[in-house]
Amino acid sequence: MPRLDVGNAEVEFEVVEPVSAVSRLPLVLIHGFPLDRRVWRDVAAVTGRKWRTICPDLPGFGRSSGRAASIEALARNMHGLLSRLEALPAAVAGLSMGGYVSLEMARQFPEAVAALALVDSRASGDDEAGKEKRQQTVQLVRDSGGAVLVDQMLPNLLSPYTLAHRPEMAQRLRRIMLDVPAQTLIDASLAMRDRRDQQELLAGLTMPVAVIVGADDRITPPSVAEQMATAAPQGKLTVIPNAGHMAALEQPEAVAAALEKMMQSLVRS
Ligand code: MLT
């Protein structure tokens, strides 16, 4: 797989290229926590038929080196990668923590982001209770290792439908989560704790913003997604049935269809 040096990290990424692209605008899919680019693979297989689709591993995750120093730094890393790939401007989609990185890209590099998709994510920062929970996560990983955190998180990530009809999905997800090094679990938890509240930014964004959420997402529920879609001037909400917090993994065709709608709106405009 290709890798590129983005300053303080070597980022590995996958690109799915269409035979003949609908438009030259690339689509970048940024994974969440504690995951890597594999969560986007089934979505990229669909969007890559029409759009050049780039799936990176964030620094410290998957096969990328470096560390998840802060959400700001991760956004700079992603911008650096896309710039080196001559893939700017791009449509940027982020799953949960990937959404935090995508919003931060839109803040730091507004001209680089042609459209934004927030998938099972939120624009608000952590409140005091949330910050305290991050601290507990860090302590848990330090004391007991990453596997304990994975087993604590896993039951909240998938919808009842997925668990009933595709039980193998939990194992697939668990394998991806277990591959994240303990240091990255700690770094990324602290980075998320200290991230900006981007609600004001969201309300001022002029590009198309697709807000996509699993109907059964318990971590960033549909009510949060609805508020974001209302706040963004060009916000569009898609609720994905039979999906939880891992909509990209659970219902990739439906998520790809929502992303394709966003991409088509750019071709038309
Ligand atoms: C994620 O899925 O990336 C995390 O749930 C985000 C978070 O912990 O805030």
mmCIF file of C-alpha atoms and ligand atoms in Angstrom:
data_model
loop_
_atom_site.group_PDB
_atom_site.id
_atom_site.type_symbol
_atom_site.label_atom_id
_atom_site.label_comp_id
_atom_site.label_asym_id
_atom_site.label_seq_id
_atom_site.Cartn_x
_atom_site.Cartn_y
_atom_site.Cartn_z
ATOM 1 C CA MET A 1 0.000 0.000 0.000
ATOM 2 C CA PRO A 2 1.209 3.512 -0.715
ATOM 3 C CA ARG A 3 2.660 5.625 2.111
ATOM 4 C CA LEU A 4 3.533 9.299 2.230
ATOM 5 C CA ASP A 5 5.572 11.352 4.644
ATOM 6 C CA VAL A 6 3.431 14.145 6.107
ATOM 7 C CA GLY A 7 6.121 15.675 8.306
ATOM 8 C CA ASN A 8 5.845 13.958 11.664
ATOM 9 C CA ALA A 9 4.298 10.716 10.373
ATOM 10 C CA GLU A 10 4.230 8.339 7.442
ATOM 11 C CA VAL A 11 0.622 7.884 6.449
ATOM 12 C CA GLU A 12 -0.495 4.718 4.699
ATOM 13 C CA PHE A 13 -3.621 4.923 2.576
ATOM 14 C CA GLU A 14 -5.709 3.083 0.032
ATOM 15 C CA VAL A 15 -7.105 4.645 -3.117
ATOM 16 C CA VAL A 16 -10.042 3.233 -5.071
ATOM 17 C CA GLU A 17 -10.043 4.732 -8.541
ATOM 18 C CA PRO A 18 -12.979 4.651 -10.956
ATOM 19 C CA VAL A 19 -12.386 3.639 -14.573
ATOM 20 C CA SER A 20 -13.897 6.926 -15.673
ATOM 21 C CA ALA A 21 -14.634 9.453 -12.955
ATOM 22 C CA VAL A 22 -17.899 11.420 -12.756
ATOM 23 C CA SER A 23 -15.808 14.373 -11.602
ATOM 24 C CA ARG A 24 -12.195 14.951 -10.624
ATOM 25 C CA LEU A 25 -13.177 15.831 -7.073
ATOM 26 C CA PRO A 26 -11.795 13.177 -4.685
ATOM 27 C CA LEU A 27 -13.617 11.797 -1.679
ATOM 28 C CA VAL A 28 -11.603 11.207 1.493
ATOM 29 C CA LEU A 29 -12.908 8.838 4.159
ATOM 30 C CA ILE A 30 -11.427 9.319 7.642
ATOM 31 C CA HIS A 31 -11.901 6.576 10.219
ATOM 32 C CA GLY A 32 -12.986 6.890 13.866
ATOM 33 C CA PHE A 33 -11.706 5.669 17.238
ATOM 34 C CA PRO A 34 -10.313 3.107 17.920
ATOM 35 C CA LEU A 35 -10.331 2.001 14.324
ATOM 36 C CA ASP A 36 -8.421 2.243 11.058
ATOM 37 C CA ARG A 37 -9.162 2.613 7.374
ATOM 38 C CA ARG A 38 -10.682 -0.883 7.140
ATOM 39 C CA VAL A 39 -14.020 0.443 8.504
ATOM 40 C CA TRP A 40 -14.488 2.362 5.261
ATOM 41 C CA ARG A 41 -13.528 -0.462 2.880
ATOM 42 C CA ASP A 42 -17.067 -1.515 1.885
ATOM 43 C CA VAL A 43 -18.177 2.105 1.411
ATOM 44 C CA ALA A 44 -15.089 2.882 -0.689
ATOM 45 C CA ALA A 45 -15.809 -0.139 -2.905
ATOM 46 C CA VAL A 46 -19.073 1.612 -3.910
ATOM 47 C CA THR A 47 -18.030 5.294 -4.020
ATOM 48 C CA GLY A 48 -14.785 4.315 -5.779
ATOM 49 C CA ARG A 49 -16.779 3.263 -8.836
ATOM 50 C CA LYS A 50 -17.500 6.932 -9.545
ATOM 51 C CA TRP A 51 -15.119 9.012 -7.430
ATOM 52 C CA ARG A 52 -11.455 8.710 -6.591
ATOM 53 C CA THR A 53 -11.836 7.556 -2.978
ATOM 54 C CA ILE A 54 -8.934 7.877 -0.551
ATOM 55 C CA CYS A 55 -8.906 6.032 2.795
ATOM 56 C CA PRO A 56 -5.969 6.941 5.078
ATOM 57 C CA ASP A 57 -4.894 5.528 8.411
ATOM 58 C CA LEU A 58 -4.536 8.464 10.812
ATOM 59 C CA PRO A 59 -1.064 8.792 12.403
ATOM 60 C CA GLY A 60 -0.634 6.158 15.127
ATOM 61 C CA PHE A 61 -3.504 4.028 13.739
ATOM 62 C CA GLY A 62 -3.498 1.107 11.309
ATOM 63 C CA ARG A 63 -0.240 1.027 9.362
ATOM 64 C CA SER A 64 0.628 4.706 9.724
ATOM 65 C CA SER A 65 3.504 5.749 11.933
ATOM 66 C CA GLY A 66 3.544 8.828 14.155
ATOM 67 C CA ARG A 67 1.189 9.849 16.926
ATOM 68 C CA ALA A 68 -2.287 11.309 17.285
ATOM 69 C CA ALA A 69 -0.941 14.486 18.886
ATOM 70 C CA SER A 70 -4.155 16.531 18.687
ATOM 71 C CA ILE A 71 -7.213 16.835 16.461
ATOM 72 C CA GLU A 72 -5.614 20.003 15.014
ATOM 73 C CA ALA A 73 -2.437 18.089 14.150
ATOM 74 C CA LEU A 74 -4.409 15.204 12.616
ATOM 75 C CA ALA A 75 -6.269 17.707 10.418
ATOM 76 C CA ARG A 76 -2.938 19.168 9.301
ATOM 77 C CA ASN A 77 -1.660 15.652 8.609
ATOM 78 C CA MET A 78 -4.686 14.883 6.423
ATOM 79 C CA HIS A 79 -4.365 18.176 4.594
ATOM 80 C CA GLY A 80 -0.662 17.433 4.058
ATOM 81 C CA LEU A 81 -1.462 14.000 2.656
ATOM 82 C CA LEU A 82 -4.096 15.320 0.259
ATOM 83 C CA SER A 83 -1.856 18.141 -0.800
ATOM 84 C CA ARG A 84 0.950 15.677 -1.627
ATOM 85 C CA LEU A 85 -1.568 13.559 -3.564
ATOM 86 C CA GLU A 86 -2.722 16.658 -5.469
ATOM 87 C CA ALA A 87 -6.193 15.781 -4.193
ATOM 88 C CA LEU A 88 -7.317 19.234 -3.062
ATOM 89 C CA PRO A 89 -9.976 20.462 -2.847
ATOM 90 C CA ALA A 90 -11.698 17.281 -1.717
ATOM 91 C CA ALA A 91 -14.966 16.139 -0.226
ATOM 92 C CA VAL A 92 -14.115 14.986 3.296
ATOM 93 C CA ALA A 93 -16.129 12.420 5.229
ATOM 94 C CA GLY A 94 -15.341 11.429 8.800
ATOM 95 C CA LEU A 95 -16.737 8.664 10.973
ATOM 96 C CA SER A 96 -17.118 9.885 14.571
ATOM 97 C CA MET A 97 -13.570 10.983 15.572
ATOM 98 C CA GLY A 98 -12.890 11.227 11.830
ATOM 99 C CA GLY A 99 -15.720 13.788 11.824
ATOM 100 C CA TYR A 100 -13.855 15.829 14.455
ATOM 101 C CA VAL A 101 -10.802 15.769 12.170
ATOM 102 C CA SER A 102 -12.926 16.683 9.130
ATOM 103 C CA LEU A 103 -14.520 19.657 10.912
ATOM 104 C CA GLU A 104 -11.084 20.808 12.009
ATOM 105 C CA MET A 105 -9.901 20.575 8.390
ATOM 106 C CA ALA A 106 -12.823 22.784 7.384
ATOM 107 C CA ARG A 107 -11.785 25.275 10.085
ATOM 108 C CA GLN A 108 -8.096 25.366 9.226
ATOM 109 C CA PHE A 109 -8.320 24.913 5.457
ATOM 110 C CA PRO A 110 -11.790 26.073 4.346
ATOM 111 C CA GLU A 111 -10.730 26.285 0.708
ATOM 112 C CA ALA A 112 -9.576 22.656 0.768
ATOM 113 C CA VAL A 113 -12.928 21.160 1.791
ATOM 114 C CA ALA A 114 -15.533 21.206 -0.978
ATOM 115 C CA ALA A 115 -18.086 19.220 1.020
ATOM 116 C CA LEU A 116 -18.207 17.652 4.432
ATOM 117 C CA ALA A 117 -19.857 14.453 5.642
ATOM 118 C CA LEU A 118 -20.228 13.865 9.367
ATOM 119 C CA VAL A 119 -21.031 10.208 9.924
ATOM 120 C CA ASP A 120 -22.065 9.161 13.447
ATOM 121 C CA SER A 121 -20.250 12.208 14.763
ATOM 122 C CA ARG A 122 -20.843 15.457 16.624
ATOM 123 C CA ALA A 123 -19.743 19.103 16.397
ATOM 124 C CA SER A 124 -19.789 19.863 20.123
ATOM 125 C CA GLY A 125 -16.719 19.405 22.313
ATOM 126 C CA ASP A 126 -16.522 17.250 25.435
ATOM 127 C CA ASP A 127 -18.340 18.623 28.487
ATOM 128 C CA GLU A 128 -16.820 18.224 31.955
ATOM 129 C CA ALA A 129 -18.298 14.733 32.412
ATOM 130 C CA GLY A 130 -16.996 13.764 28.954
ATOM 131 C CA LYS A 131 -13.512 15.037 29.792
ATOM 132 C CA GLU A 132 -13.562 13.078 33.033
ATOM 133 C CA LYS A 133 -14.553 9.937 31.111
ATOM 134 C CA ARG A 134 -11.554 10.412 28.773
ATOM 135 C CA GLN A 135 -9.326 10.543 31.829
ATOM 136 C CA GLN A 136 -10.821 7.274 33.051
ATOM 137 C CA THR A 137 -10.231 5.732 29.606
ATOM 138 C CA VAL A 138 -6.584 6.761 29.699
ATOM 139 C CA GLN A 139 -6.197 5.302 33.201
ATOM 140 C CA LEU A 140 -7.934 2.078 32.182
ATOM 141 C CA VAL A 141 -5.599 1.592 29.227
ATOM 142 C CA ARG A 142 -2.548 2.411 31.356
ATOM 143 C CA ASP A 143 -3.623 0.015 34.123
ATOM 144 C CA SER A 144 -5.183 -2.824 32.159
ATOM 145 C CA GLY A 145 -4.257 -2.474 28.471
ATOM 146 C CA GLY A 146 -6.283 -1.799 25.331
ATOM 147 C CA ALA A 147 -8.232 -5.078 25.172
ATOM 148 C CA VAL A 148 -10.201 -4.156 28.291
ATOM 149 C CA LEU A 149 -11.243 -0.868 26.713
ATOM 150 C CA VAL A 150 -12.233 -2.629 23.492
ATOM 151 C CA ASP A 151 -14.454 -5.068 25.378
ATOM 152 C CA GLN A 152 -16.020 -2.181 27.293
ATOM 153 C CA MET A 153 -16.754 -0.205 24.114
ATOM 154 C CA LEU A 154 -17.851 -2.966 21.760
ATOM 155 C CA PRO A 155 -21.419 -3.608 23.067
ATOM 156 C CA ASN A 156 -22.346 0.051 22.443
ATOM 157 C CA LEU A 157 -21.148 0.297 18.862
ATOM 158 C CA LEU A 158 -23.440 -1.961 16.829
ATOM 159 C CA SER A 159 -27.206 -1.914 16.346
ATOM 160 C CA PRO A 160 -29.436 -4.686 17.715
ATOM 161 C CA TYR A 161 -30.140 -5.587 14.052
ATOM 162 C CA THR A 162 -26.443 -6.082 13.272
ATOM 163 C CA LEU A 163 -25.899 -8.132 16.410
ATOM 164 C CA ALA A 164 -28.897 -10.354 15.586
ATOM 165 C CA HIS A 165 -28.382 -10.766 11.834
ATOM 166 C CA ARG A 166 -24.644 -10.365 11.343
ATOM 167 C CA PRO A 167 -22.982 -11.478 14.581
ATOM 168 C CA GLU A 168 -19.659 -11.943 12.729
ATOM 169 C CA MET A 169 -19.530 -8.135 12.415
ATOM 170 C CA ALA A 170 -18.718 -7.804 16.133
ATOM 171 C CA GLN A 171 -15.687 -10.068 15.671
ATOM 172 C CA ARG A 172 -14.563 -8.121 12.609
ATOM 173 C CA LEU A 173 -14.869 -4.861 14.521
ATOM 174 C CA ARG A 174 -13.110 -6.300 17.569
ATOM 175 C CA ARG A 175 -10.133 -7.381 15.457
ATOM 176 C CA ILE A 176 -9.800 -3.866 14.012
ATOM 177 C CA MET A 177 -10.059 -2.283 17.472
ATOM 178 C CA LEU A 178 -7.544 -4.656 19.051
ATOM 179 C CA ASP A 179 -4.943 -3.635 16.461
ATOM 180 C CA VAL A 180 -4.800 -0.056 17.798
ATOM 181 C CA PRO A 181 -1.683 0.348 19.987
ATOM 182 C CA ALA A 182 -2.214 1.328 23.635
ATOM 183 C CA GLN A 183 -0.214 4.539 23.169
ATOM 184 C CA THR A 184 -2.563 5.582 20.340
ATOM 185 C CA LEU A 185 -5.614 4.828 22.493
ATOM 186 C CA ILE A 186 -4.179 7.187 25.096
ATOM 187 C CA ASP A 187 -3.032 9.888 22.653
ATOM 188 C CA ALA A 188 -6.334 9.938 20.752
ATOM 189 C CA SER A 189 -8.429 9.991 23.948
ATOM 190 C CA LEU A 190 -6.529 13.058 25.127
ATOM 191 C CA ALA A 191 -6.787 14.632 21.664
ATOM 192 C CA MET A 192 -10.566 14.135 21.669
ATOM 193 C CA ARG A 193 -10.834 15.471 25.221
ATOM 194 C CA ASP A 194 -9.063 18.663 24.205
ATOM 195 C CA ARG A 195 -10.784 19.193 20.843
ATOM 196 C CA ARG A 196 -12.591 22.422 20.020
ATOM 197 C CA ASP A 197 -16.309 22.866 20.117
ATOM 198 C CA GLN A 198 -17.104 23.333 16.412
ATOM 199 C CA GLN A 199 -20.798 24.227 16.646
ATOM 200 C CA GLU A 200 -20.203 27.837 15.692
ATOM 201 C CA LEU A 201 -17.992 26.778 12.794
ATOM 202 C CA LEU A 202 -20.665 24.364 11.566
ATOM 203 C CA ALA A 203 -23.293 27.107 11.571
ATOM 204 C CA GLY A 204 -21.070 29.213 9.304
ATOM 205 C CA LEU A 205 -20.035 26.560 6.777
ATOM 206 C CA THR A 206 -21.149 27.352 3.250
ATOM 207 C CA MET A 207 -20.329 24.004 1.610
ATOM 208 C CA PRO A 208 -22.744 21.039 1.433
ATOM 209 C CA VAL A 209 -22.734 19.162 4.752
ATOM 210 C CA ALA A 210 -24.099 15.621 4.799
ATOM 211 C CA VAL A 211 -25.015 14.472 8.292
ATOM 212 C CA ILE A 212 -25.363 10.702 8.332
ATOM 213 C CA VAL A 213 -26.327 8.690 11.400
ATOM 214 C CA GLY A 214 -27.309 5.159 12.307
ATOM 215 C CA ALA A 215 -30.888 5.092 13.588
ATOM 216 C CA ASP A 216 -29.671 3.078 16.583
ATOM 217 C CA ASP A 217 -26.507 5.075 17.282
ATOM 218 C CA ARG A 218 -26.302 5.344 21.074
ATOM 219 C CA ILE A 219 -23.063 7.351 21.177
ATOM 220 C CA THR A 220 -23.923 10.158 18.754
ATOM 221 C CA PRO A 221 -27.696 9.659 18.473
ATOM 222 C CA PRO A 222 -29.994 10.858 15.664
ATOM 223 C CA SER A 223 -31.162 13.807 17.821
ATOM 224 C CA VAL A 224 -27.576 15.162 17.773
ATOM 225 C CA ALA A 225 -27.332 14.587 14.018
ATOM 226 C CA GLU A 226 -30.638 16.362 13.449
ATOM 227 C CA GLN A 227 -29.388 19.440 15.331
ATOM 228 C CA MET A 228 -26.205 19.504 13.227
ATOM 229 C CA ALA A 229 -28.104 19.158 9.954
ATOM 230 C CA THR A 230 -30.350 22.053 11.005
ATOM 231 C CA ALA A 231 -27.407 24.207 12.115
ATOM 232 C CA ALA A 232 -25.385 23.827 8.910
ATOM 233 C CA PRO A 233 -26.752 26.181 6.222
ATOM 234 C CA GLN A 234 -26.490 23.440 3.574
ATOM 235 C CA GLY A 235 -27.005 20.540 5.977
ATOM 236 C CA LYS A 236 -28.753 17.377 4.860
ATOM 237 C CA LEU A 237 -29.682 14.613 7.279
ATOM 238 C CA THR A 238 -29.734 10.919 6.406
ATOM 239 C CA VAL A 239 -30.776 8.413 9.065
ATOM 240 C CA ILE A 240 -29.591 4.890 8.261
ATOM 241 C CA PRO A 241 -31.961 2.134 9.423
ATOM 242 C CA ASN A 242 -30.546 -0.961 11.145
ATOM 243 C CA ALA A 243 -27.249 0.726 11.982
ATOM 244 C CA GLY A 244 -25.644 1.889 15.203
ATOM 245 C CA HIS A 245 -22.482 3.967 15.720
ATOM 246 C CA MET A 246 -20.656 1.994 13.025
ATOM 247 C CA ALA A 247 -23.020 2.821 10.144
ATOM 248 C CA ALA A 248 -20.135 2.736 7.629
ATOM 249 C CA LEU A 249 -19.428 -0.852 8.567
ATOM 250 C CA GLU A 250 -22.993 -1.981 9.263
ATOM 251 C CA GLN A 251 -24.802 -0.491 6.260
ATOM 252 C CA PRO A 252 -22.100 0.495 3.763
ATOM 253 C CA GLU A 253 -24.419 0.656 0.724
ATOM 254 C CA ALA A 254 -26.784 3.093 2.447
ATOM 255 C CA VAL A 255 -23.888 5.255 3.692
ATOM 256 C CA ALA A 256 -22.316 5.203 0.216
ATOM 257 C CA ALA A 257 -25.665 6.264 -1.298
ATOM 258 C CA ALA A 258 -25.837 9.277 1.052
ATOM 259 C CA LEU A 259 -22.248 10.222 0.204
ATOM 260 C CA GLU A 260 -22.989 9.851 -3.514
ATOM 261 C CA LYS A 261 -25.904 12.283 -3.150
ATOM 262 C CA MET A 262 -23.502 14.800 -1.602
ATOM 263 C CA MET A 263 -20.985 14.244 -4.400
ATOM 264 C CA GLN A 264 -23.683 14.601 -7.068
ATOM 265 C CA SER A 265 -24.774 17.924 -5.553
ATOM 266 C CA LEU A 266 -21.229 19.170 -6.177
ATOM 267 C CA VAL A 267 -21.229 17.991 -9.787
ATOM 268 C CA ARG A 268 -24.492 19.889 -10.347
ATOM 269 C CA SER A 269 -23.401 23.102 -8.609
HETATM 270 C C1 MLT B 1 -15.435 7.287 17.696
HETATM 271 O O1 MLT B 1 -16.214 6.400 17.300
HETATM 272 O O2 MLT B 1 -14.573 7.750 16.942
HETATM 273 C C2 MLT B 1 -15.551 7.721 19.128
HETATM 274 O O3 MLT B 1 -16.731 7.233 19.680
HETATM 275 C C3 MLT B 1 -15.536 9.211 19.243
HETATM 276 C C4 MLT B 1 -15.518 9.684 20.680
HETATM 277 O O4 MLT B 1 -15.175 8.906 21.576
HETATM 278 O O5 MLT B 1 -15.827 10.864 20.923
#
